[in-house]
Amino acid sequence: YKSGCQLIALSINHILVDAGSIGLFWAAWSEQYRSCRYGDGSCVDVQYEFDHPIFAQTSKNDDEESIPDEWKALLPDEVEGNNPFDESSINTTPTSPIAATCTIYYRTNEQIKLLRSEMLEMRNELKDSPPYLSSNDVLCGEVCRTLNATSLLLCMDWRFVLKRGNFFGYALLFLFLSFANATDAAFACRRMVRKEGVVRKKEFVMWKMRNEWRQGQTQLIWNSWVPFFTIGEQCGPICDTSLPRMRMECYLDDMMMSEQMKRMRVAVASRGGLAYAIVFPQPAKGVRVYFFGQPQNGQSLLSACSS
């Protein structure tokens, strides 16, 4: 461009590379640019790991009787034709009577704080309710209440459990949760991901990798990209991946949510009434949620934002 700006187009296969890897890539690129353009540091050759840990495992067949029931509970009952990750049925006629749409809505930090307070007030009415809810718990719980959902697949990054913060590739597991009432969804999420919980154990993660193909029927898939692109602070296991350091002038989801990606998610959400949600951080201290599901549910979430 005449102004001296450059436009760089990047295509990434999302089946092979997850959001965490995209965050690592942008952070590394930004660091190199800052060092060379602004002279505020020396160029560092960051070393990334590419070997997936599942290939380092010796061949083994899990003895079902020796697997803890707590682990098995995080696998859904397998129902033929209801695997949300079966790409062979992406383009088939939706089984839901209403085709899914993509609804985009915002939640400010203040709105999330109010939602958290509201949900924590119900804590005494629920058994084994944790005293704390994260923003992700709250946002997921809100959608479950809207859908009246009692089951979901929660997306989890295993890098921090296996201490592979620089792993570049696909490091996601989908954990199945079921609960008696939709109002318990946020607390169910927190009980599962608590620090002392089973999902923080290396043995569980390695077992779940070997069984990730076992998917069944669920009502909602919840996927947050916020931990990989935290604004203004470090993002957990992937250090220093923040938007200000990357000098991004556009919204993260404007870069990542291509029309093709939206169409694919709508196709997935059009099967059997399944809903799918992806959460992105925003520079204005909040999040933007892409909800793929039936339009009346999307409208309810939009209405809640304006109330």
CSV table of C-alpha atoms in Angstrom, one decimal:
chain,number,residue,atom,x,y,z
A,1,TYR,CA,0.0,0.0,0.0
A,2,LYS,CA,1.1,3.6,-0.6
A,3,SER,CA,1.0,4.2,3.2
A,4,GLY,CA,3.7,1.6,3.6
A,5,CYS,CA,1.4,-1.0,5.2
A,6,GLN,CA,1.5,-4.6,4.1
A,7,LEU,CA,-1.3,-7.2,3.8
A,8,ILE,CA,-0.4,-10.8,4.6
A,9,ALA,CA,-2.9,-13.6,4.0
A,10,LEU,CA,-2.5,-16.8,6.0
A,11,SER,CA,-4.3,-20.1,5.5
A,12,ILE,CA,-4.2,-22.7,8.3
A,13,ASN,CA,-5.7,-26.2,8.4
A,14,HIS,CA,-7.7,-26.0,11.6
A,15,ILE,CA,-8.0,-29.8,11.8
A,16,LEU,CA,-4.2,-30.0,12.3
A,17,VAL,CA,-3.6,-26.7,14.1
A,18,ASP,CA,-5.7,-25.5,17.0
A,19,ALA,CA,-6.3,-22.0,18.5
A,20,GLY,CA,-3.4,-22.3,20.9
A,21,SER,CA,-1.0,-22.9,18.0
A,22,ILE,CA,-2.4,-19.9,16.1
A,23,GLY,CA,-1.7,-17.9,19.2
A,24,LEU,CA,1.9,-19.1,19.4
A,25,PHE,CA,2.4,-18.3,15.8
A,26,TRP,CA,1.0,-14.7,16.1
A,27,ALA,CA,3.0,-14.1,19.2
A,28,ALA,CA,6.3,-15.3,17.6
A,29,TRP,CA,5.7,-13.3,14.5
A,30,SER,CA,4.9,-10.2,16.5
A,31,GLU,CA,8.0,-10.6,18.6
A,32,GLN,CA,10.2,-10.8,15.6
A,33,TYR,CA,8.5,-7.7,14.0
A,34,ARG,CA,8.8,-5.7,17.3
A,35,SER,CA,12.5,-6.6,17.5
A,36,CYS,CA,13.3,-5.7,13.9
A,37,ARG,CA,11.0,-2.8,13.5
A,38,TYR,CA,11.2,-1.0,16.8
A,39,GLY,CA,14.5,-2.3,18.1
A,40,ASP,CA,13.1,-3.1,21.5
A,41,GLY,CA,14.8,-6.5,21.8
A,42,SER,CA,16.9,-9.0,20.1
A,43,CYS,CA,15.4,-11.5,17.7
A,44,VAL,CA,15.0,-14.8,19.5
A,45,ASP,CA,14.7,-18.1,17.8
A,46,VAL,CA,11.8,-19.8,19.7
A,47,GLN,CA,11.8,-23.5,19.6
A,48,TYR,CA,8.4,-25.2,19.2
A,49,GLU,CA,7.5,-28.9,19.7
A,50,PHE,CA,5.8,-30.7,16.9
A,51,ASP,CA,5.7,-34.3,18.1
A,52,HIS,CA,2.3,-35.2,19.4
A,53,PRO,CA,2.5,-37.1,22.7
A,54,ILE,CA,0.1,-39.8,21.6
A,55,PHE,CA,2.7,-41.1,19.2
A,56,ALA,CA,5.2,-41.5,22.0
A,57,GLN,CA,2.9,-44.0,23.8
A,58,THR,CA,3.5,-47.7,23.5
A,59,SER,CA,0.6,-49.6,22.0
A,60,LYS,CA,-1.8,-50.5,24.7
A,61,ASN,CA,-5.3,-51.6,25.1
A,62,ASP,CA,-7.1,-50.1,28.0
A,63,ASP,CA,-8.7,-52.6,30.4
A,64,GLU,CA,-12.2,-51.1,30.8
A,65,GLU,CA,-12.5,-52.6,34.3
A,66,SER,CA,-9.4,-50.8,35.5
A,67,ILE,CA,-10.5,-47.3,34.2
A,68,PRO,CA,-12.0,-45.1,37.0
A,69,ASP,CA,-15.7,-44.4,36.7
A,70,GLU,CA,-14.9,-40.7,37.0
A,71,TRP,CA,-12.9,-40.9,33.8
A,72,LYS,CA,-15.6,-42.9,31.9
A,73,ALA,CA,-18.2,-40.3,32.9
A,74,LEU,CA,-16.4,-37.8,30.7
A,75,LEU,CA,-17.1,-39.9,27.6
A,76,PRO,CA,-20.7,-39.6,26.1
A,77,ASP,CA,-22.8,-42.7,25.3
A,78,GLU,CA,-22.0,-43.5,21.7
A,79,VAL,CA,-25.1,-43.1,19.5
A,80,GLU,CA,-24.8,-44.1,15.9
A,81,GLY,CA,-25.3,-41.1,13.6
A,82,ASN,CA,-24.8,-38.5,16.4
A,83,ASN,CA,-21.1,-37.9,16.3
A,84,PRO,CA,-20.7,-34.1,15.9
A,85,PHE,CA,-17.2,-34.6,14.5
A,86,ASP,CA,-18.3,-37.0,11.7
A,87,GLU,CA,-17.4,-34.9,8.7
A,88,SER,CA,-19.0,-37.4,6.3
A,89,SER,CA,-22.4,-36.0,7.3
A,90,ILE,CA,-21.5,-32.3,7.2
A,91,ASN,CA,-23.3,-31.7,3.9
A,92,THR,CA,-26.3,-34.0,4.5
A,93,THR,CA,-29.9,-32.7,5.0
A,94,PRO,CA,-30.2,-31.4,8.6
A,95,THR,CA,-32.3,-33.5,10.9
A,96,SER,CA,-33.4,-30.5,12.8
A,97,PRO,CA,-36.7,-28.9,11.6
A,98,ILE,CA,-35.2,-25.5,11.8
A,99,ALA,CA,-31.8,-24.8,10.1
A,100,ALA,CA,-29.2,-23.3,12.3
A,101,THR,CA,-27.9,-19.7,12.0
A,102,CYS,CA,-24.9,-17.8,13.2
A,103,THR,CA,-25.7,-15.2,16.0
A,104,ILE,CA,-23.0,-12.9,17.3
A,105,TYR,CA,-23.4,-11.2,20.6
A,106,TYR,CA,-21.2,-9.3,23.1
A,107,ARG,CA,-20.7,-9.6,26.8
A,108,THR,CA,-18.9,-6.9,28.7
A,109,ASN,CA,-16.9,-7.6,31.8
A,110,GLU,CA,-19.5,-5.8,33.8
A,111,GLN,CA,-22.3,-8.0,32.4
A,112,ILE,CA,-20.3,-11.2,33.1
A,113,LYS,CA,-19.8,-10.0,36.7
A,114,LEU,CA,-23.5,-9.5,37.2
A,115,LEU,CA,-24.2,-12.9,35.7
A,116,ARG,CA,-21.7,-14.5,38.0
A,117,SER,CA,-23.3,-12.9,41.1
A,118,GLU,CA,-26.7,-14.1,39.9
A,119,MET,CA,-25.6,-17.6,39.5
A,120,LEU,CA,-23.7,-17.8,42.8
A,121,GLU,CA,-26.8,-16.7,44.6
A,122,MET,CA,-28.3,-20.1,43.5
A,123,ARG,CA,-25.3,-22.0,45.0
A,124,ASN,CA,-27.1,-23.0,48.2
A,125,GLU,CA,-29.9,-24.6,46.2
A,126,LEU,CA,-27.4,-27.0,44.4
A,127,LYS,CA,-25.4,-29.9,45.8
A,128,ASP,CA,-21.6,-29.7,45.9
A,129,SER,CA,-21.6,-26.2,44.4
A,130,PRO,CA,-18.1,-24.6,44.2
A,131,PRO,CA,-17.7,-21.2,45.7
A,132,TYR,CA,-16.2,-19.7,42.6
A,133,LEU,CA,-17.2,-19.4,38.9
A,134,SER,CA,-14.9,-18.3,36.1
A,135,SER,CA,-16.0,-16.1,33.3
A,136,ASN,CA,-16.0,-19.1,31.0
A,137,ASP,CA,-18.2,-21.1,33.4
A,138,VAL,CA,-20.7,-18.2,33.6
A,139,LEU,CA,-20.9,-17.7,29.8
A,140,CYS,CA,-21.3,-21.4,29.1
A,141,GLY,CA,-23.9,-21.6,31.9
A,142,GLU,CA,-25.9,-18.7,30.3
A,143,VAL,CA,-26.1,-20.5,27.0
A,144,CYS,CA,-27.1,-23.8,28.6
A,145,ARG,CA,-29.9,-22.0,30.4
A,146,THR,CA,-31.1,-20.5,27.1
A,147,LEU,CA,-31.1,-23.9,25.5
A,148,ASN,CA,-32.3,-25.7,28.5
A,149,ALA,CA,-29.4,-28.0,27.9
A,150,THR,CA,-28.4,-30.8,30.3
A,151,SER,CA,-25.3,-32.0,28.4
A,152,LEU,CA,-22.4,-30.4,26.6
A,153,LEU,CA,-18.9,-31.0,25.2
A,154,LEU,CA,-16.4,-28.7,26.8
A,155,CYS,CA,-13.2,-28.0,24.8
A,156,MET,CA,-10.0,-28.4,26.9
A,157,ASP,CA,-6.4,-27.7,26.0
A,158,TRP,CA,-3.9,-30.3,27.4
A,159,ARG,CA,-0.7,-28.3,27.0
A,160,PHE,CA,-0.6,-27.1,30.6
A,161,VAL,CA,-1.3,-30.6,32.0
A,162,LEU,CA,1.5,-32.2,30.0
A,163,LYS,CA,3.8,-29.2,30.4
A,164,ARG,CA,4.0,-28.8,26.6
A,165,GLY,CA,3.4,-25.0,26.4
A,166,ASN,CA,5.3,-24.7,23.0
A,167,PHE,CA,3.5,-27.6,21.3
A,168,PHE,CA,2.5,-26.5,17.8
A,169,GLY,CA,-0.4,-28.7,16.5
A,170,TYR,CA,-3.7,-29.9,17.8
A,171,ALA,CA,-3.9,-30.1,21.6
A,172,LEU,CA,-7.6,-30.3,22.3
A,173,LEU,CA,-9.8,-32.8,24.1
A,174,PHE,CA,-13.6,-32.7,24.3
A,175,LEU,CA,-15.0,-33.5,27.7
A,176,PHE,CA,-18.6,-34.7,28.1
A,177,LEU,CA,-20.6,-33.2,30.9
A,178,SER,CA,-24.2,-34.0,31.9
A,179,PHE,CA,-26.2,-32.5,34.7
A,180,ALA,CA,-29.8,-32.8,36.0
A,181,ASN,CA,-30.7,-29.2,35.4
A,182,ALA,CA,-29.6,-26.5,33.0
A,183,THR,CA,-29.1,-24.1,35.9
A,184,ASP,CA,-26.3,-26.3,37.2
A,185,ALA,CA,-24.2,-26.1,34.0
A,186,ALA,CA,-21.8,-23.4,35.2
A,187,PHE,CA,-21.1,-25.3,38.4
A,188,ALA,CA,-20.7,-28.5,36.5
A,189,CYS,CA,-18.0,-26.9,34.4
A,190,ARG,CA,-16.2,-25.6,37.5
A,191,ARG,CA,-16.4,-28.9,39.4
A,192,MET,CA,-14.7,-30.6,36.4
A,193,VAL,CA,-11.9,-28.2,35.7
A,194,ARG,CA,-11.0,-27.4,39.3
A,195,LYS,CA,-7.2,-27.6,40.1
A,196,GLU,CA,-7.5,-30.9,42.0
A,197,GLY,CA,-9.9,-32.4,39.4
A,198,VAL,CA,-9.3,-35.5,37.3
A,199,VAL,CA,-8.8,-33.5,34.1
A,200,ARG,CA,-5.6,-32.0,35.5
A,201,LYS,CA,-4.0,-35.4,35.7
A,202,LYS,CA,-1.5,-36.6,33.1
A,203,GLU,CA,-2.8,-40.2,33.2
A,204,PHE,CA,-6.3,-39.1,32.4
A,205,VAL,CA,-5.2,-36.8,29.5
A,206,MET,CA,-3.2,-39.6,27.9
A,207,TRP,CA,-6.2,-42.0,28.3
A,208,LYS,CA,-8.6,-39.5,26.9
A,209,MET,CA,-6.4,-38.9,23.8
A,210,ARG,CA,-6.7,-42.6,23.0
A,211,ASN,CA,-10.4,-42.5,23.3
A,212,GLU,CA,-11.1,-39.1,21.7
A,213,TRP,CA,-12.8,-40.9,18.8
A,214,ARG,CA,-15.6,-42.0,21.1
A,215,GLN,CA,-18.2,-39.3,20.7
A,216,GLY,CA,-21.9,-39.4,21.0
A,217,GLN,CA,-25.0,-37.2,21.3
A,218,THR,CA,-24.8,-33.9,23.1
A,219,GLN,CA,-26.7,-30.6,23.0
A,220,LEU,CA,-23.9,-28.0,23.0
A,221,ILE,CA,-20.2,-27.8,22.0
A,222,TRP,CA,-18.5,-25.0,24.0
A,223,ASN,CA,-15.1,-23.7,22.7
A,224,SER,CA,-13.3,-20.7,24.1
A,225,TRP,CA,-10.3,-19.0,22.3
A,226,VAL,CA,-9.9,-16.5,25.2
A,227,PRO,CA,-7.1,-18.4,27.0
A,228,PHE,CA,-5.0,-18.3,23.9
A,229,PHE,CA,-5.4,-14.6,23.2
A,230,THR,CA,-5.9,-12.9,26.6
A,231,ILE,CA,-5.8,-9.2,26.3
A,232,GLY,CA,-3.4,-7.3,28.5
A,233,GLU,CA,-2.2,-10.2,30.6
A,234,GLN,CA,-0.5,-13.6,30.3
A,235,CYS,CA,-2.7,-16.4,29.1
A,236,GLY,CA,-2.0,-19.3,31.3
A,237,PRO,CA,0.2,-22.1,29.8
A,238,ILE,CA,1.0,-20.1,26.6
A,239,CYS,CA,3.0,-17.2,28.0
A,240,ASP,CA,3.0,-13.6,26.8
A,241,THR,CA,0.3,-14.2,24.1
A,242,SER,CA,-1.6,-10.9,24.4
A,243,LEU,CA,-3.1,-8.7,21.8
A,244,PRO,CA,-1.3,-5.5,22.7
A,245,ARG,CA,2.0,-7.2,22.3
A,246,MET,CA,0.9,-8.4,18.9
A,247,ARG,CA,-0.1,-4.9,17.9
A,248,MET,CA,-3.3,-6.1,16.3
A,249,GLU,CA,-5.6,-3.3,15.0
A,250,CYS,CA,-8.6,-5.5,14.2
A,251,TYR,CA,-10.7,-7.9,16.2
A,252,LEU,CA,-9.3,-11.5,16.5
A,253,ASP,CA,-12.5,-13.1,15.3
A,254,ASP,CA,-12.5,-10.8,12.2
A,255,MET,CA,-9.3,-12.5,11.2
A,256,MET,CA,-10.2,-16.0,12.3
A,257,MET,CA,-13.9,-16.5,11.5
A,258,SER,CA,-13.9,-16.7,7.7
A,259,GLU,CA,-17.2,-17.3,5.9
A,260,GLN,CA,-16.2,-20.9,5.2
A,261,MET,CA,-15.6,-21.5,8.9
A,262,LYS,CA,-19.0,-20.1,9.7
A,263,ARG,CA,-20.7,-22.2,7.1
A,264,MET,CA,-19.0,-25.3,8.4
A,265,ARG,CA,-20.1,-24.6,12.0
A,266,VAL,CA,-23.7,-23.8,10.9
A,267,ALA,CA,-23.7,-27.2,9.1
A,268,VAL,CA,-22.6,-29.0,12.2
A,269,ALA,CA,-25.2,-27.1,14.3
A,270,SER,CA,-28.0,-28.0,11.8
A,271,ARG,CA,-27.8,-31.6,12.7
A,272,GLY,CA,-30.3,-32.8,15.4
A,273,GLY,CA,-30.6,-29.4,17.1
A,274,LEU,CA,-27.0,-29.3,18.2
A,275,ALA,CA,-25.6,-25.9,19.2
A,276,TYR,CA,-22.0,-24.7,18.9
A,277,ALA,CA,-20.4,-21.7,20.5
A,278,ILE,CA,-16.9,-20.1,20.1
A,279,VAL,CA,-15.8,-17.3,22.4
A,280,PHE,CA,-13.3,-14.5,21.4
A,281,PRO,CA,-11.7,-11.8,23.6
A,282,GLN,CA,-12.3,-8.2,22.7
A,283,PRO,CA,-10.1,-5.1,23.2
A,284,ALA,CA,-13.0,-3.3,25.0
A,285,LYS,CA,-12.8,-5.6,28.0
A,286,GLY,CA,-15.3,-8.3,27.2
A,287,VAL,CA,-16.0,-11.1,24.8
A,288,ARG,CA,-17.8,-11.7,21.5
A,289,VAL,CA,-19.6,-15.0,21.3
A,290,TYR,CA,-20.4,-16.7,18.0
A,291,PHE,CA,-23.4,-18.9,18.6
A,292,PHE,CA,-24.4,-21.5,16.0
A,293,GLY,CA,-27.8,-22.9,16.6
A,294,GLN,CA,-31.5,-22.4,16.1
A,295,PRO,CA,-32.4,-18.7,15.5
A,296,GLN,CA,-34.9,-18.4,18.4
A,297,ASN,CA,-32.1,-19.3,20.8
A,298,GLY,CA,-29.7,-16.8,19.2
A,299,GLN,CA,-32.4,-14.1,19.5
A,300,SER,CA,-32.8,-14.9,23.2
A,301,LEU,CA,-29.1,-14.4,23.8
A,302,LEU,CA,-29.2,-11.1,21.9
A,303,SER,CA,-32.2,-9.9,23.9
A,304,ALA,CA,-30.4,-10.8,27.2
A,305,CYS,CA,-27.5,-8.6,26.2
A,306,SER,CA,-29.8,-5.6,25.6
A,307,SER,CA,-31.8,-6.1,28.8
